[in-house]
Amino acid sequence: PRSCGGAPNPAPGAAGTAGINITDPDFKYPQNFVATAGFDRLLPYDFIFTFEGMYRKAINGLAVVDKNLRGPRMVGGQISRDPNGRIYYADSITTTGSVRGGSLRVIDSIGTPRVAFSEGIVQVTNQSADYNYTLSAQLKRRFGDALNLSVAYTYMQSKDYQSLTSDRAISNWRNGRVFAGLENDLDEVTTSYFERPHRVILYGSYTAPWKSTQISAFYEGMSGTPFTYTAIGDLNGDGNNANDPLYIPRDATDPSEIRIGTGTGAAFALNAAEAQAFEDFIASQDCLDDQRGQIMERNSCRSPWQNRLDVAVRQHVPTIRGQRLTVQLDIVNFLNLLNKEWGQIRLPSVNQNFPQQAVLRQQSRTAGPMEQSMANFTFETVAKQNGPYRKDQQNQNNFYRMQITLRYSF
């Protein structure tokens, strides 16, 4: 169809194919090599120790790439990079920040009048670089019929080419791989969005001497989610405005390192106060402070440690003629019931659903060759006012909840 039902046909040049999706003709369904080993050991004083290790390596993993990109820009036989080392995928980027792909795109536009082919040729293919492993240990003991205790710890490392967070191929290409190097290097893996290096679980249950009352508690503490700070604007010219990790300056107040100011387009002007605010933002986070003088690594920052404690109280009413009634009270996020500041999950302040955290916005660029041109940035208000993290006050998991259950048996 030329238009949707009941709508007029678009004017010439006003509609077209923004992109297409294809599947690698040699695509293979996902396949992984998995190995696991573990053991249980009875220790003195009736403690039981359990250890398990698991390793997974992709044989035919998934990857989403843009086949419309011919490759990086080359100058004199060398890959073209910006002053910070970022690889370019554009013929040119104007002082306004507009990207011209031209010779580096298989298809740049379609039809006459020209319609931009902005989403490219997104292909689902395979890669075999992803891997992860976990090491888990548990210690548990039962103290008679009354008390049961267990403590467990899991260490995890997970590296991937791309963290698939969406059900759309184009979204996975845009959001799954925030990277400053060669985009289609399928062997290059970095920290996965799904990696949680440390996880602690405590569980205990107690039965009162009169046998009809039981109390149980479950605690889970784990590392926060990894993320990457990015800029709004296509810094490398690959056609995506939100997947370029930031260069972390040695000193954000030095305009030869990074240009922070106010205003848009030609009205942009350096601003010392804004630059100092961004410098303070960097200094407040070790993950940024430790990477000064380089483009930050993908998913190298992490939100704060997360705590959760659930408590349940169960009361059995005495049996009458074979009929029994049980009342149970479940308190989810018991820590928040004790103190409103406890049990709160703090996530990155800009975007709590994806690993990209756009804290700078490219407003324009300095004149000159691409290899020397620098972006002019403004510091985004959300990050500037809220800092790196915030509590989501609309997330029900951040607040305690109670549930009463009645069970009648006969």
XYZ file of C-alpha atoms in Angstrom:
410
model
C 0.000 0.000 0.000
C 1.065 3.578 -0.609
C -0.566 4.792 2.606
C -2.537 3.663 5.641
C -6.310 3.171 5.335
C -8.143 6.455 4.909
C -4.941 8.527 4.826
C -3.732 10.487 1.783
C -0.692 9.303 -0.117
C 2.515 10.957 1.108
C 3.973 13.802 -0.893
C 6.989 13.018 -3.119
C 10.100 12.541 -1.009
C 8.121 12.386 2.233
C 8.086 8.615 2.637
C 10.410 5.742 1.999
C 12.104 2.706 3.448
C 14.176 3.774 6.464
C 15.812 0.353 6.707
C 15.440 -3.344 6.114
C 16.009 -6.469 8.214
C 17.779 -9.532 6.842
C 19.034 -12.843 8.173
C 22.459 -14.232 7.399
C 21.909 -17.056 4.833
C 24.319 -19.158 6.900
C 22.576 -18.345 10.178
C 22.510 -21.160 12.718
C 20.175 -21.487 15.677
C 21.843 -20.575 19.005
C 24.089 -23.264 20.389
C 26.318 -23.157 23.471
C 28.917 -25.350 25.047
C 28.089 -25.752 28.745
C 30.134 -27.525 31.406
C 29.301 -27.829 35.079
C 30.817 -29.600 38.055
C 30.036 -29.626 41.756
C 30.133 -31.575 44.973
C 28.530 -31.812 48.423
C 30.572 -32.441 51.556
C 29.471 -33.213 55.105
C 31.621 -31.164 57.473
C 32.083 -31.437 61.229
C 29.143 -30.392 63.420
C 26.689 -31.474 60.687
C 27.386 -28.559 58.349
C 26.839 -29.338 54.662
C 29.069 -27.570 52.140
C 28.127 -27.386 48.469
C 30.259 -26.053 45.631
C 29.353 -25.746 41.960
C 31.030 -24.181 38.932
C 29.428 -23.557 35.554
C 30.996 -22.380 32.283
C 29.200 -21.407 29.086
C 30.795 -20.572 25.722
C 28.870 -19.561 22.617
C 29.264 -21.864 19.634
C 26.589 -20.168 17.545
C 25.684 -17.066 19.501
C 23.533 -14.199 18.248
C 24.786 -10.926 16.816
C 22.979 -8.011 15.188
C 25.052 -5.934 12.760
C 24.483 -3.193 10.201
C 25.535 -4.534 6.804
C 24.942 -1.089 5.337
C 28.235 0.078 6.844
C 31.045 -0.634 4.370
C 33.636 -0.159 7.078
C 35.489 2.589 8.929
C 36.722 5.745 7.236
C 40.254 5.344 5.925
C 42.798 8.145 5.477
C 46.185 7.378 3.933
C 45.619 3.674 4.441
C 44.944 4.155 8.173
C 41.686 3.977 10.105
C 40.432 7.495 10.795
C 39.906 8.392 14.443
C 38.825 11.455 16.377
C 41.259 13.179 18.781
C 40.248 10.706 21.515
C 40.764 7.546 19.436
C 37.146 6.925 18.394
C 36.822 5.212 14.986
C 34.856 7.132 12.352
C 32.181 5.618 10.103
C 31.369 8.726 8.066
C 32.865 10.598 5.131
C 32.379 13.808 7.066
C 30.663 15.321 10.081
C 29.780 18.990 9.712
C 30.200 21.682 12.352
C 26.480 21.287 13.094
C 27.008 17.589 13.824
C 25.304 16.346 10.651
C 26.709 13.047 9.404
C 27.405 12.381 5.728
C 27.895 8.687 5.068
C 28.241 8.645 1.324
C 30.907 6.206 0.237
C 30.837 4.357 3.571
C 27.217 3.263 3.093
C 26.026 0.549 0.734
C 22.784 2.505 0.376
C 22.674 6.155 1.367
C 19.267 7.119 -0.010
C 16.422 5.730 -2.062
C 14.356 7.208 -4.859
C 13.895 10.571 -6.481
C 13.300 12.879 -4.680
C 15.886 11.497 -2.263
C 14.600 9.602 0.815
C 17.161 8.922 3.550
C 17.952 5.256 4.263
C 18.526 5.986 7.938
C 18.197 2.579 9.651
C 20.490 0.654 7.347
C 20.531 -3.079 6.613
C 20.194 -4.778 10.001
C 21.320 -8.390 9.850
C 20.924 -11.169 12.409
C 23.996 -13.378 12.267
C 26.179 -15.561 14.487
C 29.224 -15.033 16.660
C 31.161 -17.347 18.950
C 32.874 -14.956 21.344
C 30.356 -14.728 24.234
C 31.180 -16.545 27.436
C 30.333 -16.527 31.125
C 31.073 -18.532 34.222
C 29.808 -18.748 37.787
C 31.323 -20.143 40.972
C 28.868 -20.855 43.782
C 29.357 -22.010 47.363
C 26.744 -22.806 50.017
C 26.940 -23.690 53.690
C 23.854 -24.950 55.514
C 22.960 -26.624 58.777
C 19.834 -27.789 60.539
C 19.710 -27.316 64.307
C 17.258 -29.936 65.481
C 13.658 -29.454 64.415
C 13.558 -25.761 65.232
C 16.188 -23.879 63.229
C 17.415 -24.165 59.659
C 20.117 -21.794 58.329
C 21.774 -21.410 54.939
C 24.277 -18.959 53.414
C 25.375 -18.913 49.767
C 27.674 -16.816 47.587
C 27.996 -16.684 43.792
C 30.779 -15.059 41.787
C 30.032 -14.324 38.128
C 31.854 -13.049 35.070
C 29.931 -12.504 31.827
C 31.372 -11.099 28.603
C 29.518 -10.641 25.352
C 29.708 -9.027 21.954
C 26.276 -7.509 22.407
C 23.701 -7.573 25.209
C 20.345 -8.297 23.587
C 17.825 -6.275 25.593
C 15.049 -5.870 23.036
C 12.711 -7.874 20.792
C 13.573 -5.699 17.745
C 16.717 -6.186 15.680
C 17.268 -2.449 15.121
C 16.890 -1.756 18.836
C 19.422 -4.443 19.716
C 21.885 -2.961 17.232
C 21.370 0.521 18.638
C 21.370 -0.364 22.336
C 23.204 -3.656 22.754
C 26.737 -2.604 21.898
C 27.952 0.776 23.120
C 31.456 0.741 21.703
C 34.091 3.065 20.219
C 36.099 0.520 18.206
C 35.389 -1.578 15.126
C 31.646 -2.123 15.145
C 31.563 -5.465 13.349
C 34.526 -7.101 15.071
C 32.608 -10.156 16.243
C 35.526 -11.399 18.356
C 35.642 -8.330 20.628
C 33.743 -8.930 23.872
C 33.327 -6.666 26.882
C 31.281 -6.662 30.082
C 27.736 -7.895 29.548
C 24.749 -5.889 30.749
C 23.616 -9.071 32.516
C 26.760 -9.505 34.608
C 26.299 -9.413 38.395
C 29.750 -10.259 39.824
C 28.664 -10.812 43.433
C 25.508 -12.306 44.905
C 24.855 -13.274 48.536
C 21.840 -15.249 49.756
C 20.897 -15.873 53.390
C 17.962 -18.019 54.399
C 16.663 -19.041 57.768
C 13.537 -20.604 59.230
C 12.527 -21.090 62.854
C 9.752 -23.204 64.363
C 8.564 -22.180 67.828
C 8.619 -24.815 70.600
C 4.836 -25.169 70.462
C 5.250 -26.200 66.771
C 2.349 -24.185 65.385
C 4.286 -20.972 64.618
C 6.992 -20.650 61.968
C 9.074 -17.654 60.925
C 11.242 -17.556 57.807
C 13.438 -14.893 56.231
C 15.152 -14.617 52.860
C 17.901 -12.053 52.124
C 19.441 -11.364 48.733
C 22.222 -8.876 48.106
C 23.844 -8.404 44.721
C 25.979 -6.130 42.602
C 24.179 -3.409 40.702
C 23.614 -3.247 36.943
C 26.465 -2.218 34.624
C 26.095 0.774 32.325
C 27.951 3.174 30.026
C 27.851 6.964 29.851
C 27.111 8.215 26.345
C 26.326 11.412 24.482
C 23.248 12.393 22.495
C 24.675 12.847 19.032
C 26.373 10.633 16.473
C 30.003 11.013 17.537
C 31.405 8.284 15.282
C 29.091 8.754 12.307
C 27.597 5.249 12.256
C 24.032 6.548 11.972
C 23.074 6.100 15.627
C 22.668 9.063 17.952
C 22.905 7.281 21.305
C 25.518 4.516 21.288
C 28.852 6.319 21.607
C 30.682 6.026 24.956
C 32.176 9.189 26.382
C 35.772 10.234 26.438
C 36.605 10.876 30.111
C 38.782 14.003 30.255
C 41.796 14.369 32.494
C 40.266 17.714 33.485
C 36.756 18.611 32.324
C 37.499 22.333 32.802
C 40.268 22.176 30.169
C 38.688 22.883 26.728
C 41.581 21.133 24.992
C 40.341 17.931 26.678
C 36.577 18.359 26.344
C 34.385 21.322 25.447
C 31.471 21.863 27.863
C 29.239 24.899 27.612
C 25.770 26.266 26.973
C 23.701 27.147 23.922
C 22.931 25.340 20.700
C 24.463 25.438 17.224
C 26.318 28.647 16.462
C 25.190 30.072 19.827
C 27.256 27.506 21.748
C 29.723 29.045 24.198
C 32.130 27.469 26.659
C 30.938 27.759 30.249
C 33.298 27.282 33.201
C 30.512 26.528 35.681
C 29.023 23.787 33.489
C 32.474 22.312 32.914
C 33.117 22.281 36.673
C 29.773 20.574 37.265
C 30.757 17.821 34.846
C 34.197 17.582 36.470
C 32.499 17.068 39.841
C 30.233 14.439 38.265
C 33.289 12.504 37.074
C 35.140 12.840 40.378
C 32.149 11.486 42.300
C 32.426 8.074 40.589
C 35.476 5.849 40.763
C 34.516 4.116 37.522
C 34.947 7.440 35.691
C 37.749 8.911 37.773
C 39.870 5.808 37.083
C 39.407 6.095 33.310
C 40.526 9.674 32.773
C 42.339 10.267 29.517
C 40.506 7.527 27.587
C 37.144 6.562 26.123
C 35.340 4.678 28.864
C 34.994 0.936 28.445
C 31.582 -0.505 27.709
C 29.562 -1.248 30.871
C 32.448 -0.282 33.141
C 30.271 1.649 35.604
C 27.821 -0.052 37.922
C 24.847 1.011 40.029
C 25.034 0.599 43.835
C 24.707 -2.699 45.700
C 21.112 -3.941 45.962
C 19.541 -5.402 49.130
C 16.282 -7.235 49.649
C 14.866 -8.959 52.730
C 11.554 -10.834 52.759
C 9.963 -12.183 55.943
C 7.085 -14.633 56.410
C 5.182 -15.613 59.582
C 2.956 -18.709 59.481
C 0.484 -19.682 62.201
C -1.372 -23.005 62.297
C -4.697 -22.971 64.137
C -5.280 -26.159 66.180
C -6.937 -28.973 64.243
C -10.641 -29.491 64.923
C -12.110 -32.794 63.689
C -9.533 -33.050 60.889
C -10.075 -29.471 59.741
C -7.158 -27.059 59.775
C -6.676 -23.340 59.196
C -3.309 -21.707 58.441
C -2.727 -17.941 58.472
C 0.389 -16.579 56.783
C 1.726 -13.019 56.656
C 4.312 -12.247 53.945
C 6.259 -9.000 54.111
C 8.133 -8.215 50.902
C 11.035 -5.755 51.307
C 10.983 -5.917 55.097
C 13.946 -3.528 55.239
C 11.793 -0.740 53.838
C 9.217 -1.389 56.560
C 11.923 -0.852 59.187
C 13.299 2.304 57.575
C 11.980 4.094 54.486
C 15.557 4.690 53.278
C 16.375 0.974 53.359
C 15.543 -1.598 50.701
C 15.698 1.044 47.988
C 17.171 0.083 44.616
C 19.161 2.970 43.177
C 19.615 2.852 39.408
C 21.274 5.262 36.945
C 19.446 8.563 36.963
C 19.065 9.120 33.226
C 17.703 5.796 31.943
C 16.712 2.944 34.236
C 15.776 0.530 31.425
C 18.861 0.468 29.204
C 22.618 0.547 29.883
C 23.160 3.804 27.948
C 23.232 6.876 30.145
C 23.291 9.979 27.930
C 24.699 12.719 30.163
C 26.107 14.994 27.442
C 24.473 16.403 24.304
C 26.469 17.314 21.197
C 25.398 20.782 20.096
C 27.965 21.428 17.369
C 31.592 20.714 16.438
C 34.699 22.778 15.970
C 35.866 23.441 12.411
C 38.748 21.593 10.790
C 39.629 18.070 9.685
C 37.580 15.297 11.295
C 40.686 13.911 12.982
C 41.105 17.236 14.794
C 37.507 18.394 15.185
C 36.035 18.303 18.698
C 32.419 18.075 19.791
C 30.795 20.918 21.719
C 28.703 19.473 24.555
C 26.102 20.632 27.031
C 25.619 18.807 30.336
C 22.173 17.189 30.540
C 19.926 18.554 33.297
C 18.750 15.197 34.685
C 22.275 13.991 35.446
C 23.391 17.407 36.646
C 20.541 17.796 39.128
C 20.073 14.186 40.307
C 23.657 12.950 40.206
C 24.622 9.476 38.989
C 21.792 7.513 40.653
C 18.227 7.938 41.824
C 15.507 5.876 43.455
C 12.569 5.056 41.208
C 9.550 6.101 43.232
C 7.206 4.340 40.794
C 8.906 0.956 41.158
C 6.873 -1.180 43.558
C 9.986 -3.195 44.458
C 11.317 -0.119 46.251
C 8.526 -0.255 48.846
C 7.378 -2.811 51.367
C 4.258 -4.847 50.660
C 2.219 -7.165 52.888
C 0.077 -10.119 51.989
C -2.151 -12.217 54.244
C -3.049 -15.730 53.119
C -5.674 -18.016 54.666
C -5.503 -21.735 53.911
C -8.271 -24.083 54.925
C -7.590 -27.822 54.842
C -10.210 -30.514 55.445
